[in-house]
Tab-separated table of C-alpha atoms in Angstrom:
chain	number	residue	atom	x	y	z
A	11	MET	CA	-43.318	-38.134	10.509
A	12	ALA	CA	-42.986	-34.017	10.614
A	13	LEU	CA	-44.829	-31.980	8.124
A	14	LEU	CA	-41.859	-31.018	6.014
A	15	PRO	CA	-40.358	-34.663	5.204
A	16	ARG	CA	-44.045	-35.680	4.710
A	17	LEU	CA	-44.601	-33.253	2.119
A	18	ARG	CA	-41.043	-33.872	0.418
A	19	GLN	CA	-42.212	-37.405	0.227
A	20	LEU	CA	-45.490	-36.880	-1.392
A	21	MET	CA	-43.937	-34.270	-3.900
A	22	ARG	CA	-41.523	-37.202	-5.098
A	23	ARG	CA	-44.495	-39.773	-5.808
A	24	PRO	CA	-45.500	-39.970	-9.591
A	25	SER	CA	-48.995	-38.115	-8.985
A	26	SER	CA	-48.661	-34.595	-7.891
A	27	ALA	CA	-49.333	-34.007	-3.997
A	28	SER	CA	-50.970	-30.804	-4.567
A	29	ARG	CA	-54.021	-32.337	-5.917
A	30	VAL	CA	-54.828	-32.713	-2.107
A	31	GLY	CA	-55.492	-29.063	-1.571
A	32	ALA	CA	-57.434	-28.762	-5.025
A	33	ARG	CA	-61.516	-28.871	-5.672
A	34	ARG	CA	-62.115	-32.119	-7.470
A	35	PRO	CA	-65.463	-34.106	-7.871
A	36	THR	CA	-65.489	-37.415	-5.592
A	37	SER	CA	-68.139	-40.178	-4.860
A	38	ALA	CA	-68.328	-38.649	-1.731
A	39	ALA	CA	-68.153	-34.960	-2.960
A	40	ARG	CA	-70.779	-32.810	-0.820
A	41	ARG	CA	-72.749	-29.990	-3.234
A	42	GLY	CA	-73.156	-27.421	-0.627
A	43	ASP	CA	-69.250	-27.963	-0.018
A	44	THR	CA	-68.645	-27.386	-4.023
A	45	LEU	CA	-70.675	-24.090	-4.176
A	46	HIS	CA	-69.248	-22.769	-0.611
A	47	GLU	CA	-65.465	-23.288	-1.820
A	48	ASP	CA	-66.248	-21.828	-5.190
A	49	ALA	CA	-67.604	-18.711	-3.456
A	50	LEU	CA	-64.459	-18.603	-1.140
A	51	ARG	CA	-62.522	-18.979	-3.910
A	52	SER	CA	-63.834	-16.310	-5.404
A	53	MET	CA	-64.024	-13.769	-2.290
A	54	LEU	CA	-59.711	-14.662	-1.838
A	55	SER	CA	-59.426	-14.154	-5.842
A	56	ASP	CA	-60.660	-10.695	-4.856
A	57	ASP	CA	-59.042	-9.978	-1.423
A	58	PRO	CA	-56.105	-13.025	-0.782
A	59	ASN	CA	-55.878	-11.328	2.674
A	60	ASN	CA	-59.327	-12.356	3.603
A	61	GLU	CA	-58.964	-14.127	7.089
A	62	ARG	CA	-62.463	-15.435	7.388
A	63	ALA	CA	-62.520	-16.746	3.706
A	64	PHE	CA	-59.425	-18.289	4.510
A	65	ALA	CA	-60.194	-20.184	7.441
A	66	ALA	CA	-63.588	-21.506	5.997
A	67	LEU	CA	-61.663	-22.494	3.001
A	68	ALA	CA	-59.130	-24.115	4.703
A	69	GLU	CA	-61.801	-26.084	6.983
A	70	ILE	CA	-63.097	-27.817	4.040
A	71	VAL	CA	-59.874	-28.550	2.564
A	72	ARG	CA	-58.805	-30.154	5.848
A	73	ARG	CA	-61.801	-32.047	6.123
A	74	ARG	CA	-61.708	-33.208	2.478
A	75	ALA	CA	-58.202	-34.277	3.029
A	76	ALA	CA	-58.923	-36.224	6.184
A	77	GLU	CA	-61.704	-37.955	4.442
A	78	SER	CA	-59.638	-38.962	1.501
A	79	GLY	CA	-57.467	-41.760	2.445
A	80	SER	CA	-60.304	-44.692	2.283
A	81	GLU	CA	-61.833	-43.565	-0.388
A	82	GLU	CA	-58.598	-43.427	-2.632
A	83	ASP	CA	-57.536	-47.093	-1.844
A	84	PRO	CA	-60.517	-49.278	-0.190
A	85	LEU	CA	-58.312	-52.042	0.497
A	86	ALA	CA	-55.701	-49.788	2.322
A	87	ALA	CA	-55.441	-50.301	6.294
A	88	PRO	CA	-57.500	-47.820	7.952
A	89	THR	CA	-55.682	-44.447	8.338
A	90	THR	CA	-54.877	-42.988	12.017
A	91	ASP	CA	-55.674	-40.022	13.486
A	92	ASP	CA	-52.184	-38.605	13.227
A	93	GLU	CA	-52.178	-39.505	9.149
A	94	ARG	CA	-55.311	-37.229	8.831
A	95	GLU	CA	-54.061	-34.707	10.588
A	96	ARG	CA	-50.766	-34.555	8.260
A	97	ALA	CA	-52.946	-34.899	5.225
A	98	ALA	CA	-55.334	-32.050	6.650
A	99	ASP	CA	-51.849	-30.049	7.079
A	100	LEU	CA	-50.809	-30.500	3.741
A	101	ALA	CA	-54.059	-29.645	2.613
A	102	VAL	CA	-53.806	-26.309	3.944
A	103	TRP	CA	-50.110	-25.956	3.027
A	104	ALA	CA	-51.074	-26.603	-0.336
A	105	LEU	CA	-53.891	-23.917	-0.188
A	106	GLY	CA	-51.571	-21.821	1.018
A	107	GLU	CA	-48.931	-22.122	-1.411
A	108	GLU	CA	-51.454	-21.650	-3.936
A	109	LEU	CA	-53.122	-18.386	-2.507
A	110	ALA	CA	-49.729	-17.125	-2.247
A	111	GLY	CA	-49.083	-16.780	-5.956
A	112	ASN	CA	-50.848	-13.188	-5.725
A	113	PRO	CA	-48.466	-10.858	-5.076
A	114	ARG	CA	-50.827	-9.128	-2.837
A	115	ALA	CA	-51.021	-12.070	-0.976
A	116	TRP	CA	-49.482	-11.859	2.757
A	117	TYR	CA	-51.731	-14.102	5.006
A	118	PRO	CA	-51.765	-17.219	3.030
A	119	LEU	CA	-47.979	-17.140	3.517
A	120	ILE	CA	-48.314	-16.738	7.413
A	121	GLU	CA	-50.662	-19.687	7.549
A	122	VAL	CA	-48.220	-21.409	5.578
A	123	ALA	CA	-45.434	-20.483	8.220
A	124	ARG	CA	-47.336	-21.470	10.734
A	125	LEU	CA	-47.294	-25.163	9.470
A	126	SER	CA	-43.363	-24.775	8.804
A	127	VAL	CA	-42.214	-23.479	11.976
A	128	ARG	CA	-40.923	-26.327	13.496
A	129	ASP	CA	-39.447	-27.988	10.795
A	130	ASP	CA	-38.290	-25.385	8.364
A	131	HIS	CA	-36.623	-22.558	10.382
A	132	GLU	CA	-35.136	-20.876	6.964
A	133	GLY	CA	-38.375	-21.263	4.945
A	134	THR	CA	-40.304	-19.925	7.907
A	135	LEU	CA	-38.319	-16.938	8.096
A	136	ARG	CA	-38.527	-16.244	4.307
A	137	ARG	CA	-42.327	-16.834	4.138
A	138	LEU	CA	-42.684	-14.166	6.940
A	139	THR	CA	-39.940	-11.954	5.169
A	140	THR	CA	-42.195	-11.653	2.079
A	141	ALA	CA	-45.668	-11.223	3.691
A	142	SER	CA	-43.939	-8.353	6.004
A	143	GLU	CA	-42.675	-6.533	2.871
A	144	ARG	CA	-46.084	-7.276	0.559
A	145	ASP	CA	-48.259	-5.694	3.908
A	146	PRO	CA	-47.847	-1.635	3.930
A	147	SER	CA	-49.840	-1.624	7.145
A	148	GLY	CA	-47.863	-3.662	9.295
A	149	ARG	CA	-50.570	-6.256	10.285
A	150	ALA	CA	-48.658	-8.818	8.640
A	151	LEU	CA	-45.477	-7.790	10.399
A	152	VAL	CA	-47.590	-8.118	13.765
A	153	GLU	CA	-48.842	-11.334	12.918
A	154	SER	CA	-45.331	-12.647	11.955
A	155	LEU	CA	-43.877	-11.496	14.988
A	156	ALA	CA	-46.400	-13.262	17.223
A	157	LEU	CA	-46.042	-16.287	15.161
A	158	LEU	CA	-42.197	-16.325	16.130
A	159	ARG	CA	-42.755	-15.346	19.976
A	160	GLU	CA	-45.126	-18.269	20.032
A	161	ALA	CA	-42.621	-20.576	18.433
A	162	GLY	CA	-40.023	-19.307	20.883
A	163	GLN	CA	-38.049	-17.662	18.420
A	164	PRO	CA	-37.945	-14.126	20.006
A	165	VAL	CA	-34.514	-13.384	18.715
A	166	ASP	CA	-35.693	-14.349	15.081
A	167	ALA	CA	-39.042	-12.023	16.092
A	168	LEU	CA	-36.192	-9.348	16.454
A	169	GLY	CA	-34.433	-9.667	13.523
A	170	LEU	CA	-37.889	-9.604	11.307
A	171	GLY	CA	-39.198	-6.544	13.248
A	172	VAL	CA	-36.077	-4.485	13.471
A	173	GLY	CA	-35.646	-4.712	9.550
A	174	HIS	CA	-39.200	-3.887	8.676
A	175	TRP	CA	-40.949	-1.794	11.159
A	176	ARG	CA	-41.945	1.579	9.950
A	177	PRO	CA	-43.027	3.466	13.231
A	178	ARG	CA	-44.634	6.052	11.393
A	179	GLU	CA	-46.808	4.277	9.491
A	180	HIS	CA	-47.240	0.642	10.906
A	181	ASP	CA	-49.943	-0.852	13.321
A	182	PRO	CA	-48.249	0.351	16.881
A	183	GLU	CA	-49.044	-3.438	17.802
A	184	VAL	CA	-45.887	-4.094	16.046
A	185	ALA	CA	-44.157	-2.254	19.153
A	186	ARG	CA	-45.867	-4.529	21.730
A	187	HIS	CA	-44.379	-7.753	20.032
A	188	LEU	CA	-40.861	-6.263	19.845
A	189	VAL	CA	-40.588	-5.057	23.283
A	190	LEU	CA	-41.553	-8.034	24.449
A	191	ALA	CA	-39.585	-9.876	21.822
A	192	ALA	CA	-36.785	-8.185	23.497
A	193	VAL	CA	-37.571	-8.698	27.100
A	194	GLU	CA	-38.310	-12.494	26.618
A	195	ALA	CA	-34.472	-12.539	24.430
A	196	GLY	CA	-33.166	-10.571	27.857
A	197	ARG	CA	-32.728	-7.326	26.229
A	198	PRO	CA	-34.129	-4.720	28.145
A	199	LEU	CA	-32.426	-1.755	26.824
A	200	GLU	CA	-33.489	-2.861	23.144
A	201	ALA	CA	-36.950	-3.240	24.308
A	202	LYS	CA	-36.529	0.815	25.807
A	203	GLN	CA	-35.357	1.797	22.521
A	204	HIS	CA	-38.863	0.075	20.927
A	205	VAL	CA	-40.917	1.970	23.307
A	206	ALA	CA	-39.418	5.146	22.721
A	207	SER	CA	-39.712	4.705	18.938
A	208	LEU	CA	-43.604	4.982	19.219
A	209	ASP	CA	-42.941	8.598	19.646
A	210	LEU	CA	-42.747	8.562	15.716
A	211	TYR	CA	-46.426	7.647	15.682
A	212	PRO	CA	-48.423	10.255	13.940
A	213	ASP	CA	-51.388	10.133	16.561
A	214	GLN	CA	-49.835	9.936	19.948
A	215	ALA	CA	-53.027	9.919	21.935
A	216	ALA	CA	-53.905	6.383	20.189
A	217	VAL	CA	-50.638	5.080	21.516
A	218	ALA	CA	-50.670	6.670	24.748
A	219	ASP	CA	-51.883	3.754	26.732
A	220	LEU	CA	-49.952	0.956	24.685
A	221	ARG	CA	-46.686	3.510	25.326
A	222	THR	CA	-47.625	3.390	29.650
A	223	GLU	CA	-48.117	-0.400	29.481
A	224	LEU	CA	-44.755	-1.212	27.590
A	225	ALA	CA	-42.931	1.033	29.750
A	226	ARG	CA	-44.256	-0.848	32.802
A	227	VAL	CA	-42.861	-3.896	31.119
A	228	VAL	CA	-39.533	-2.684	30.305
A	229	ALA	CA	-39.234	-1.445	34.185
A	230	HIS	CA	-40.611	-4.742	35.334
A	231	ALA	CA	-37.993	-6.583	32.882
A	232	GLU	CA	-34.934	-4.044	34.063
A	233	GLN	CA	-35.405	-5.234	38.053
A	234	THR	CA	-35.688	-8.613	37.213
A	235	ILE	CA	-33.198	-9.710	34.492
A	236	PRO	CA	-29.790	-9.982	36.024
A	237	GLY	CA	-27.479	-7.482	34.766
A	238	THR	CA	-29.480	-4.693	33.579
């Protein structure tokens, strides 16, 4: 079962599915995990975009969710690997949604988008748009464009990037993903325009190598893509 239908099914159950990602004592609880989780949650409260803290906390809730099936109903049939993986994904989903409630949080939104990219196109774009709007540095936009490209959605990456890229202020890596997305979408002329936008970046020495690299990519695309 796909992740989103499974999530909706769990949400319709009388007991809340959100418990999956929350810390709660069980007979199998590990004191070390509890202390570690409290410390990680404190770090994420201070900085909801701490990627290392999020990854560490996600690992804890994934493991707990994967192990919880047999504990909740000892008479139930053993869970399969796929069921344990779905439970772990749902735990990370719940964690990401919880942390995304912080108006400064953009990284948790991207991690939830990573889980929804195959099942919920509109929801994924909505989360990535919000993440990109929350981050003035452009790092969230870089991560968002990379995610869409990896999912084989270069046109959506272009739409998101063109609408949110600020070449004077943002991480120049945005240009890399926009150029590659344009090439992947068969639009080398648009890719060339994104290379030219690097001229707006204040530190031209810092982007010189990137501009040269991307110019080569565009030149190759113009030679190989029919009709250009």
